[in-house]
XYZ file of C-alpha atoms in Angstrom:
214
model
C -2.709 -46.325 30.428
C -0.518 -42.826 31.011
C -0.737 -40.285 28.937
C 1.421 -40.053 25.543
C 4.429 -37.995 24.010
C 5.543 -37.858 21.136
C 8.416 -35.361 21.951
C 10.908 -37.502 24.018
C 14.049 -39.214 22.193
C 15.076 -42.807 21.563
C 16.145 -44.527 24.600
C 18.076 -47.535 22.662
C 21.600 -47.263 22.993
C 23.072 -50.477 21.616
C 25.359 -50.117 18.695
C 23.965 -51.299 15.192
C 24.202 -54.741 13.994
C 23.785 -54.834 10.127
C 23.920 -58.748 9.699
C 20.348 -59.260 9.925
C 16.963 -57.354 8.752
C 16.078 -54.951 11.235
C 13.139 -56.916 12.964
C 16.228 -59.716 13.677
C 18.225 -57.321 15.024
C 16.568 -55.315 17.412
C 15.235 -58.662 19.219
C 18.646 -60.026 19.159
C 20.030 -56.852 21.019
C 17.158 -56.889 23.362
C 17.812 -60.707 23.772
C 21.824 -59.859 24.205
C 21.291 -57.428 27.284
C 20.720 -58.207 30.928
C 17.475 -59.182 31.911
C 15.073 -56.843 33.404
C 12.871 -57.796 36.140
C 10.624 -58.938 37.300
C 10.678 -61.994 35.200
C 6.806 -62.427 35.346
C 4.075 -61.471 32.539
C 0.101 -61.857 32.501
C -1.253 -60.420 29.063
C 2.309 -60.565 26.653
C 1.838 -62.577 23.726
C 4.899 -64.091 22.638
C 8.633 -63.861 24.149
C 8.650 -60.799 26.679
C 12.073 -59.141 25.614
C 12.935 -55.420 26.395
C 15.539 -52.971 24.915
C 15.318 -51.191 28.372
C 14.500 -50.939 31.614
C 12.019 -48.520 30.620
C 10.551 -50.425 28.623
C 10.494 -53.620 31.261
C 8.842 -50.929 33.312
C 6.295 -49.791 30.871
C 5.156 -53.658 30.154
C 4.452 -53.802 33.729
C 1.957 -50.710 33.504
C 0.445 -52.550 30.453
C -0.313 -55.664 32.536
C -2.347 -53.967 34.943
C -3.783 -51.539 32.568
C -7.808 -53.102 31.699
C -8.063 -51.174 28.863
C -5.122 -53.386 27.169
C -6.006 -56.849 26.378
C -3.202 -57.995 25.434
C 0.421 -57.116 24.507
C 3.756 -58.045 22.518
C 7.319 -56.858 22.136
C 9.285 -55.681 19.563
C 6.482 -56.828 17.307
C 7.652 -55.312 13.622
C 9.239 -53.059 11.704
C 7.779 -49.967 10.940
C 8.768 -46.505 8.429
C 8.742 -43.414 10.403
C 9.480 -39.908 9.886
C 11.982 -37.976 11.846
C 11.981 -34.241 12.928
C 13.832 -33.606 9.253
C 11.786 -35.740 7.317
C 14.278 -38.304 6.755
C 12.592 -41.959 6.464
C 13.855 -44.465 9.402
C 12.861 -47.818 9.858
C 12.200 -48.916 13.940
C 11.013 -51.981 15.843
C 8.870 -49.932 18.320
C 8.755 -51.468 22.077
C 5.259 -52.806 21.693
C 2.106 -53.567 19.962
C -0.922 -53.330 21.739
C -4.497 -54.405 21.276
C -6.941 -52.233 23.245
C -10.460 -53.145 24.755
C -11.961 -51.751 22.097
C -9.864 -53.442 19.239
C -7.443 -51.469 17.948
C -4.233 -52.124 17.436
C -1.336 -49.727 18.675
C 2.481 -49.621 18.475
C 3.775 -47.955 21.697
C 7.317 -46.836 22.634
C 8.730 -46.141 25.741
C 10.550 -42.944 26.397
C 11.109 -40.243 23.141
C 11.622 -41.147 19.254
C 10.537 -37.696 17.957
C 9.139 -40.161 15.059
C 5.594 -40.187 13.152
C 4.800 -43.177 11.116
C 5.155 -42.600 7.228
C 1.653 -44.843 6.787
C -1.207 -42.946 8.333
C -3.024 -45.575 8.868
C -0.658 -46.822 11.537
C -1.465 -45.890 15.210
C 1.719 -45.271 17.191
C 2.225 -43.512 20.651
C 5.110 -42.916 22.794
C 4.842 -42.535 26.853
C 6.780 -40.075 28.546
C 9.459 -41.401 31.007
C 7.686 -39.556 33.714
C 4.496 -41.061 33.332
C 5.941 -44.209 33.179
C 8.167 -43.454 36.657
C 5.248 -42.195 38.369
C 4.741 -43.388 41.880
C 3.603 -45.394 43.700
C 2.026 -47.305 40.739
C 5.127 -48.385 39.208
C 6.244 -49.691 42.612
C 2.751 -51.245 43.193
C 3.087 -53.047 39.839
C 6.335 -54.530 40.457
C 5.546 -55.695 43.624
C 2.453 -57.230 42.104
C 4.214 -58.856 39.019
C 5.938 -61.688 41.766
C 2.656 -63.520 41.640
C 2.438 -63.409 37.728
C 2.785 -66.678 38.054
C 0.422 -67.898 40.742
C -1.690 -70.437 40.570
C -4.861 -69.926 42.441
C -7.220 -72.878 43.684
C -11.027 -72.377 42.248
C -12.269 -73.076 45.656
C -10.419 -69.713 46.811
C -11.387 -67.931 43.835
C -15.258 -69.028 43.834
C -15.088 -67.969 47.828
C -13.797 -64.294 47.009
C -16.292 -63.677 44.151
C -19.172 -64.847 46.444
C -18.161 -62.779 49.388
C -17.409 -59.606 46.642
C -20.983 -60.182 45.329
C -22.362 -59.532 48.901
C -20.054 -56.831 49.718
C -18.092 -54.775 47.442
C -16.278 -53.049 48.110
C -14.002 -55.051 50.559
C -10.255 -54.414 51.881
C -7.319 -56.508 50.701
C -7.012 -58.257 54.325
C -10.457 -58.924 54.447
C -10.273 -60.407 50.796
C -7.292 -62.535 51.661
C -9.762 -64.341 54.356
C -11.337 -65.967 51.532
C -7.897 -67.809 50.423
C -8.203 -70.828 52.763
C -6.171 -72.955 50.405
C -3.617 -70.820 49.159
C -0.306 -70.783 51.041
C -0.040 -67.007 50.490
C -3.490 -65.381 51.089
C -2.586 -61.906 50.070
C -0.588 -63.044 47.303
C -3.439 -65.294 45.625
C -6.069 -61.769 46.042
C -3.154 -60.197 43.634
C -2.784 -63.115 41.358
C -6.529 -62.858 40.920
C -6.214 -59.282 40.069
C -3.491 -59.927 37.790
C -5.957 -62.127 36.018
C -8.533 -59.587 36.122
C -10.837 -61.421 38.014
C -11.322 -58.851 40.711
C -10.373 -55.043 40.648
C -7.754 -53.512 42.751
C -6.950 -49.713 43.119
C -2.884 -49.739 42.249
C -2.482 -46.185 41.040
C -2.630 -43.640 43.352
C -1.955 -45.213 46.925
C 0.764 -47.854 48.035
C -0.876 -51.478 48.215
C -1.514 -52.246 51.704
C -4.362 -53.851 54.099
C -6.590 -50.941 53.300
C -6.503 -51.307 49.449
C -9.661 -51.507 48.165
C -10.972 -54.815 46.625
C -14.001 -54.948 44.059
C -15.964 -57.297 41.880
C -14.684 -56.658 38.011
């Protein structure tokens, strides 16, 4: 996952709603704004709702980050101290579960907040880290295949191919997808489900993109 930064400011711009508890208000506000695409998710637990485009973009990166086992949106109310030491309640953008089992609250963009409870793990991701290219564009393009189902025979064929020679190029991997209507999309779908590994952070996805056995 990208580097984290605690120094940036809050990106939520929706007027407060005092008719419900903070968690309900945060989810209601996020649900009331326009939906941020792409619509698919893979490792999100629960309803994927985002309070900003920046949060949606971070969600894309979380789905592709193998260090993140699962993530959920607007998970709970957390008490924070702001820069002046005042106690404020905020619902972070995400709760993530990392591969080592650690649970962490994560916000997209600045907050300038520190959890009151020191046992609470909390991080913010700087906007420039989220918008880093070509990683973000690759993630957006790949997520269109989030809901794809790949035939078992294609999956087994690709894994056998990779067991013999790994890495191979994306276009070579696509040749194993004989039953899928869009072979490249099928390979990407298997990557999103972490069946195979693809290099997606440093270069635009293309025919020579490397595909490896996980």
